[in-house]
Each structure stands twice: as structure tokens, then as C-alpha cells.
């Protein structure tokens, strides 16, 4: 199998007030194979979210390197990072990060607009994605008119808008009830079966059953 994510000697140190430094990542080495379903677990402060954010180009490391596909993420400038994220990464967050003034359809279509896709094409693709996640009858609803589980389904559809090979999900079921959380995990499992690489950060041990690989982190190290 080909590795799609390669992390080498990754370190992240945050400078806090009063000259205090906090080490979030302490020399992490990791390879993730293309098409795998990886669950990263650990308590708060273990470094798991920091690792995901650096892999996705949302944060910069203090040292070390991250390669995703053909990109060396740690050497890219801001414009190149934006292109990398559009082409390679679909993001899902615990807080959904939907735009409250936009409909479900508009939220899913937004990444396509940023990619320069014509309006008719992006609206059709957004509609098909919402149908795929079971929201055919909710396309014109705004986030405040929907349940938490429905909002997370919109977030899944939005993450898929640019057809990325890698999905990064940070506590994707954290704000959901048990049934809604299980539905989201089943959608991610189905995406993985269709070839996408899934990397989930969670503290919920129930997520382990979906994983082909489990990574456990503590104090900035992979155990």
C-alpha cells in the first residue's frame, strides 16, 4: 500500500505568557496508508488535534515535516496551502462551522465557489451531495432550522464538495446524540469503503470499531 500521509519528527511548541512554553507535539513520526481509516485517540492536551491541524495545513509546526500526497505541507506558502486544502483535504469539525445565514445548499456549495466552479454546476453538485447524506428534503433549510445530526451531515457534504482524497474529522460526533453520532460514523465508513482516507481525532472509544488503525497519543507522543 502507498502512504498518503507521512509525518517525520514533527514538533509543535507554543509560547505562552511569562516565557512559558507548552510542547504539543514532541517528535511525532507517522505514516498513514492510502484508503485507511485511522482513529487518533488520547486525552485533552495529548496533541491529537494539533497533529490533525498541521496535517491539514491549518497550523504550522515548530520543526519536522508533513507530506500529504505530492505536497510537502510544511514548505508551502499561504496561497499554496489554500490550493492544497482545496485539492486534498475535506475538513469536519465538532462545531460544524456552518454559516448561519446560508441554506444547507449554499453551505455545501461554498467550497466549490472558492474553487471557481460555475454556479449551476456547483449547485447541482451540492444538491447531489446533500441527497447522498440523506438531506434531500432539507436543502433550503438554514442551520438553525436543523438538528445537530442534520447540521453535521451538511458538514460531511461540504467536506466532500471538492472530492478530496483525505477526510480529516476532529471530534465529528462530539456534539451529537448516540444515534446521530452512529449515523455520521456509518457515512464516514461508507466513504472509506469507496476509497477515501479517513483520519479521525476523538476521545470516544466507541470509534475504535470503525478503524483499520488506531493511534494513541499522550503528552505529544504516539504511544
mmCIF file of C-alpha atoms in Angstrom:
data_model
loop_
_atom_site.group_PDB
_atom_site.id
_atom_site.type_symbol
_atom_site.label_atom_id
_atom_site.label_comp_id
_atom_site.label_asym_id
_atom_site.label_seq_id
_atom_site.Cartn_x
_atom_site.Cartn_y
_atom_site.Cartn_z
ATOM 1 C CA UNK A 1 0.000 0.000 0.000
ATOM 2 C CA UNK A 2 1.102 3.562 -0.747
ATOM 3 C CA UNK A 3 1.446 6.025 2.135
ATOM 4 C CA UNK A 4 -0.652 9.148 1.526
ATOM 5 C CA UNK A 5 0.376 10.913 4.773
ATOM 6 C CA UNK A 6 3.981 10.921 6.011
ATOM 7 C CA UNK A 7 4.908 12.723 9.223
ATOM 8 C CA UNK A 8 8.551 12.974 10.294
ATOM 9 C CA UNK A 9 9.961 14.295 13.599
ATOM 10 C CA UNK A 10 7.045 16.690 13.972
ATOM 11 C CA UNK A 11 7.304 19.136 16.838
ATOM 12 C CA UNK A 12 4.996 21.948 17.907
ATOM 13 C CA UNK A 13 5.843 24.247 20.796
ATOM 14 C CA UNK A 14 3.532 27.065 21.854
ATOM 15 C CA UNK A 15 4.995 30.156 23.518
ATOM 16 C CA UNK A 16 2.647 31.196 26.335
ATOM 17 C CA UNK A 17 2.701 34.224 28.629
ATOM 18 C CA UNK A 18 5.509 34.708 31.167
ATOM 19 C CA UNK A 19 8.036 32.896 28.930
ATOM 20 C CA UNK A 20 6.276 29.561 29.453
ATOM 21 C CA UNK A 21 6.465 27.022 26.626
ATOM 22 C CA UNK A 22 3.993 24.193 26.060
ATOM 23 C CA UNK A 23 5.033 21.235 23.928
ATOM 24 C CA UNK A 24 2.036 19.943 21.968
ATOM 25 C CA UNK A 25 3.977 17.553 19.718
ATOM 26 C CA UNK A 26 7.326 16.076 20.705
ATOM 27 C CA UNK A 27 8.874 14.449 17.638
ATOM 28 C CA UNK A 28 5.957 12.546 16.092
ATOM 29 C CA UNK A 29 6.622 10.040 13.293
ATOM 30 C CA UNK A 30 3.683 8.544 11.437
ATOM 31 C CA UNK A 31 2.702 7.017 8.107
ATOM 32 C CA UNK A 32 -0.904 6.563 7.004
ATOM 33 C CA UNK A 33 -1.669 4.357 4.040
ATOM 34 C CA UNK A 34 -3.953 5.441 1.248
ATOM 35 C CA UNK A 35 -7.501 4.194 1.791
ATOM 36 C CA UNK A 36 -7.103 3.533 5.514
ATOM 37 C CA UNK A 37 -9.472 4.539 8.332
ATOM 38 C CA UNK A 38 -7.384 5.874 11.213
ATOM 39 C CA UNK A 39 -8.701 6.826 14.635
ATOM 40 C CA UNK A 40 -6.422 9.001 16.772
ATOM 41 C CA UNK A 41 -7.244 8.855 20.466
ATOM 42 C CA UNK A 42 -5.988 10.489 23.612
ATOM 43 C CA UNK A 43 -7.000 12.799 26.456
ATOM 44 C CA UNK A 44 -7.325 16.565 26.074
ATOM 45 C CA UNK A 45 -3.882 18.089 25.625
ATOM 46 C CA UNK A 46 -2.349 14.929 24.159
ATOM 47 C CA UNK A 47 -1.581 16.657 20.847
ATOM 48 C CA UNK A 48 -4.057 14.806 18.645
ATOM 49 C CA UNK A 49 -5.900 17.891 17.369
ATOM 50 C CA UNK A 50 -2.630 19.759 16.840
ATOM 51 C CA UNK A 51 -1.378 16.868 14.728
ATOM 52 C CA UNK A 52 -4.529 16.931 12.598
ATOM 53 C CA UNK A 53 -4.422 20.694 12.116
ATOM 54 C CA UNK A 54 -0.809 20.566 10.934
ATOM 55 C CA UNK A 55 -1.535 17.650 8.572
ATOM 56 C CA UNK A 56 -4.410 19.693 7.123
ATOM 57 C CA UNK A 57 -2.323 22.833 6.712
ATOM 58 C CA UNK A 58 -4.291 24.811 9.322
ATOM 59 C CA UNK A 59 -1.287 25.238 11.632
ATOM 60 C CA UNK A 60 2.486 25.368 11.226
ATOM 61 C CA UNK A 61 4.899 23.079 13.073
ATOM 62 C CA UNK A 62 7.899 24.302 15.021
ATOM 63 C CA UNK A 63 10.011 21.721 13.191
ATOM 64 C CA UNK A 64 9.718 18.490 11.249
ATOM 65 C CA UNK A 65 7.894 17.706 8.020
ATOM 66 C CA UNK A 66 4.461 16.621 6.797
ATOM 67 C CA UNK A 67 3.828 15.222 3.331
ATOM 68 C CA UNK A 68 0.312 14.601 2.030
ATOM 69 C CA UNK A 69 0.178 13.064 -1.406
ATOM 70 C CA UNK A 70 2.549 15.026 -3.605
ATOM 71 C CA UNK A 71 2.618 18.031 -1.255
ATOM 72 C CA UNK A 72 5.240 18.831 1.379
ATOM 73 C CA UNK A 73 2.796 20.770 3.527
ATOM 74 C CA UNK A 74 5.417 22.337 5.783
ATOM 75 C CA UNK A 75 7.123 24.169 2.900
ATOM 76 C CA UNK A 76 4.008 25.728 1.330
ATOM 77 C CA UNK A 77 3.198 29.436 1.492
ATOM 78 C CA UNK A 78 -0.335 30.626 2.326
ATOM 79 C CA UNK A 79 -1.535 30.666 -1.285
ATOM 80 C CA UNK A 80 -0.133 27.186 -1.910
ATOM 81 C CA UNK A 81 -1.726 25.941 1.335
ATOM 82 C CA UNK A 82 -5.117 27.163 0.152
ATOM 83 C CA UNK A 83 -4.712 25.183 -3.080
ATOM 84 C CA UNK A 84 -3.526 22.127 -1.133
ATOM 85 C CA UNK A 85 -6.545 22.226 1.174
ATOM 86 C CA UNK A 86 -8.984 22.577 -1.735
ATOM 87 C CA UNK A 87 -7.443 19.696 -3.675
ATOM 88 C CA UNK A 88 -6.532 17.227 -0.944
ATOM 89 C CA UNK A 89 -8.463 17.760 2.304
ATOM 90 C CA UNK A 90 -12.072 17.680 3.453
ATOM 91 C CA UNK A 91 -12.492 19.062 6.979
ATOM 92 C CA UNK A 92 -15.100 18.136 9.569
ATOM 93 C CA UNK A 93 -15.214 19.787 12.989
ATOM 94 C CA UNK A 94 -17.130 19.179 16.197
ATOM 95 C CA UNK A 95 -18.676 22.675 15.981
ATOM 96 C CA UNK A 96 -19.838 22.117 12.358
ATOM 97 C CA UNK A 97 -18.634 25.639 11.320
ATOM 98 C CA UNK A 98 -21.647 26.241 9.108
ATOM 99 C CA UNK A 99 -22.629 29.764 8.019
ATOM 100 C CA UNK A 100 -25.919 30.528 9.763
ATOM 101 C CA UNK A 101 -27.225 32.924 7.087
ATOM 102 C CA UNK A 102 -26.763 30.362 4.289
ATOM 103 C CA UNK A 103 -29.000 27.417 3.408
ATOM 104 C CA UNK A 104 -27.684 23.870 3.511
ATOM 105 C CA UNK A 105 -27.269 24.027 -0.266
ATOM 106 C CA UNK A 106 -25.298 27.276 -0.107
ATOM 107 C CA UNK A 107 -23.071 25.981 2.700
ATOM 108 C CA UNK A 108 -22.119 22.884 0.697
ATOM 109 C CA UNK A 109 -21.631 24.905 -2.496
ATOM 110 C CA UNK A 110 -19.296 27.432 -0.841
ATOM 111 C CA UNK A 111 -16.025 25.455 -1.310
ATOM 112 C CA UNK A 112 -16.960 24.978 -4.964
ATOM 113 C CA UNK A 113 -17.420 28.722 -5.393
ATOM 114 C CA UNK A 114 -13.972 29.266 -3.906
ATOM 115 C CA UNK A 115 -12.653 26.764 -6.466
ATOM 116 C CA UNK A 116 -14.164 28.755 -9.323
ATOM 117 C CA UNK A 117 -16.824 26.204 -10.286
ATOM 118 C CA UNK A 118 -19.708 27.768 -12.304
ATOM 119 C CA UNK A 119 -22.886 28.400 -10.290
ATOM 120 C CA UNK A 120 -25.159 25.869 -11.999
ATOM 121 C CA UNK A 121 -22.553 23.124 -11.685
ATOM 122 C CA UNK A 122 -21.753 23.810 -8.035
ATOM 123 C CA UNK A 123 -25.423 23.950 -7.052
ATOM 124 C CA UNK A 124 -26.102 20.644 -8.776
ATOM 125 C CA UNK A 125 -23.092 19.013 -7.126
ATOM 126 C CA UNK A 126 -24.080 20.412 -3.712
ATOM 127 C CA UNK A 127 -27.614 19.082 -4.177
ATOM 128 C CA UNK A 128 -26.351 15.601 -5.082
ATOM 129 C CA UNK A 129 -24.083 15.564 -2.025
ATOM 130 C CA UNK A 130 -26.933 16.546 0.289
ATOM 131 C CA UNK A 131 -29.024 13.755 -1.215
ATOM 132 C CA UNK A 132 -26.134 11.378 -0.565
ATOM 133 C CA UNK A 133 -26.131 12.201 3.160
ATOM 134 C CA UNK A 134 -29.916 11.931 3.442
ATOM 135 C CA UNK A 135 -30.890 15.615 3.373
ATOM 136 C CA UNK A 136 -32.782 15.814 0.088
ATOM 137 C CA UNK A 137 -35.728 17.444 1.846
ATOM 138 C CA UNK A 138 -33.600 19.921 3.814
ATOM 139 C CA UNK A 139 -31.551 21.642 1.082
ATOM 140 C CA UNK A 140 -33.172 25.068 1.594
ATOM 141 C CA UNK A 141 -33.148 24.956 5.396
ATOM 142 C CA UNK A 142 -30.695 27.084 7.348
ATOM 143 C CA UNK A 143 -28.551 25.506 10.093
ATOM 144 C CA UNK A 144 -30.695 26.940 12.903
ATOM 145 C CA UNK A 145 -33.699 25.076 11.476
ATOM 146 C CA UNK A 146 -31.934 21.712 11.689
ATOM 147 C CA UNK A 147 -30.882 19.250 14.390
ATOM 148 C CA UNK A 148 -27.269 18.706 15.375
ATOM 149 C CA UNK A 149 -27.136 15.456 13.425
ATOM 150 C CA UNK A 150 -28.511 17.158 10.309
ATOM 151 C CA UNK A 151 -26.009 20.006 10.642
ATOM 152 C CA UNK A 152 -23.153 17.507 10.847
ATOM 153 C CA UNK A 153 -24.477 15.814 7.698
ATOM 154 C CA UNK A 154 -24.231 19.171 5.944
ATOM 155 C CA UNK A 155 -20.653 19.399 7.206
ATOM 156 C CA UNK A 156 -19.947 15.948 5.732
ATOM 157 C CA UNK A 157 -21.394 17.006 2.374
ATOM 158 C CA UNK A 158 -19.367 20.221 2.432
ATOM 159 C CA UNK A 159 -16.192 18.270 3.229
ATOM 160 C CA UNK A 160 -16.828 16.190 0.095
ATOM 161 C CA UNK A 161 -17.573 19.137 -2.197
ATOM 162 C CA UNK A 162 -14.186 19.213 -3.933
ATOM 163 C CA UNK A 163 -13.922 15.401 -3.958
ATOM 164 C CA UNK A 164 -10.843 15.292 -1.688
ATOM 165 C CA UNK A 165 -8.916 12.048 -1.193
ATOM 166 C CA UNK A 166 -8.417 12.720 2.544
ATOM 167 C CA UNK A 167 -11.091 13.494 5.166
ATOM 168 C CA UNK A 168 -9.913 14.973 8.488
ATOM 169 C CA UNK A 169 -12.557 14.850 11.219
ATOM 170 C CA UNK A 170 -11.952 16.453 14.634
ATOM 171 C CA UNK A 171 -14.427 15.023 17.177
ATOM 172 C CA UNK A 172 -17.126 14.713 14.461
ATOM 173 C CA UNK A 173 -19.628 13.114 16.854
ATOM 174 C CA UNK A 174 -18.762 15.142 19.946
ATOM 175 C CA UNK A 175 -21.885 17.331 19.894
ATOM 176 C CA UNK A 176 -24.279 14.598 18.753
ATOM 177 C CA UNK A 177 -26.572 12.119 20.452
ATOM 178 C CA UNK A 178 -25.712 8.431 20.195
ATOM 179 C CA UNK A 179 -27.935 7.673 17.193
ATOM 180 C CA UNK A 180 -26.852 10.731 15.184
ATOM 181 C CA UNK A 181 -23.208 10.009 16.002
ATOM 182 C CA UNK A 182 -23.535 6.429 14.781
ATOM 183 C CA UNK A 183 -25.140 7.680 11.547
ATOM 184 C CA UNK A 184 -22.229 10.027 10.878
ATOM 185 C CA UNK A 185 -19.712 7.245 11.517
ATOM 186 C CA UNK A 186 -21.571 4.976 9.099
ATOM 187 C CA UNK A 187 -21.370 7.679 6.419
ATOM 188 C CA UNK A 188 -17.619 8.015 7.020
ATOM 189 C CA UNK A 189 -17.231 4.244 6.938
ATOM 190 C CA UNK A 190 -19.011 4.139 3.572
ATOM 191 C CA UNK A 191 -16.752 6.898 2.225
ATOM 192 C CA UNK A 192 -13.733 4.885 3.331
ATOM 193 C CA UNK A 193 -15.026 1.786 1.555
ATOM 194 C CA UNK A 194 -15.181 3.911 -1.595
ATOM 195 C CA UNK A 195 -11.502 4.757 -1.349
ATOM 196 C CA UNK A 196 -11.150 7.858 0.778
ATOM 197 C CA UNK A 197 -8.564 8.036 3.536
ATOM 198 C CA UNK A 198 -10.200 8.972 6.847
ATOM 199 C CA UNK A 199 -8.342 10.403 9.839
ATOM 200 C CA UNK A 200 -10.489 10.982 12.935
ATOM 201 C CA UNK A 201 -9.483 12.616 16.198
ATOM 202 C CA UNK A 202 -11.633 11.537 19.138
ATOM 203 C CA UNK A 203 -11.653 10.611 22.812
ATOM 204 C CA UNK A 204 -14.610 8.251 22.334
ATOM 205 C CA UNK A 205 -13.507 4.580 22.467
ATOM 206 C CA UNK A 206 -16.625 3.552 20.506
ATOM 207 C CA UNK A 207 -14.972 4.993 17.398
ATOM 208 C CA UNK A 208 -12.279 2.306 17.510
ATOM 209 C CA UNK A 209 -14.565 -0.292 15.939
ATOM 210 C CA UNK A 210 -14.616 1.634 12.649
ATOM 211 C CA UNK A 211 -10.849 1.945 12.379
ATOM 212 C CA UNK A 212 -8.357 -0.077 10.369
ATOM 213 C CA UNK A 213 -5.659 1.547 12.523
ATOM 214 C CA UNK A 214 -5.791 3.134 15.994
ATOM 215 C CA UNK A 215 -3.211 5.694 17.121
ATOM 216 C CA UNK A 216 -2.994 6.539 20.812
ATOM 217 C CA UNK A 217 -1.377 9.806 21.870
ATOM 218 C CA UNK A 218 -0.202 11.109 25.225
ATOM 219 C CA UNK A 219 1.808 14.230 26.053
ATOM 220 C CA UNK A 220 2.693 14.906 22.425
ATOM 221 C CA UNK A 221 3.916 11.386 21.714
ATOM 222 C CA UNK A 222 2.430 8.424 19.857
ATOM 223 C CA UNK A 223 2.376 5.566 22.334
#
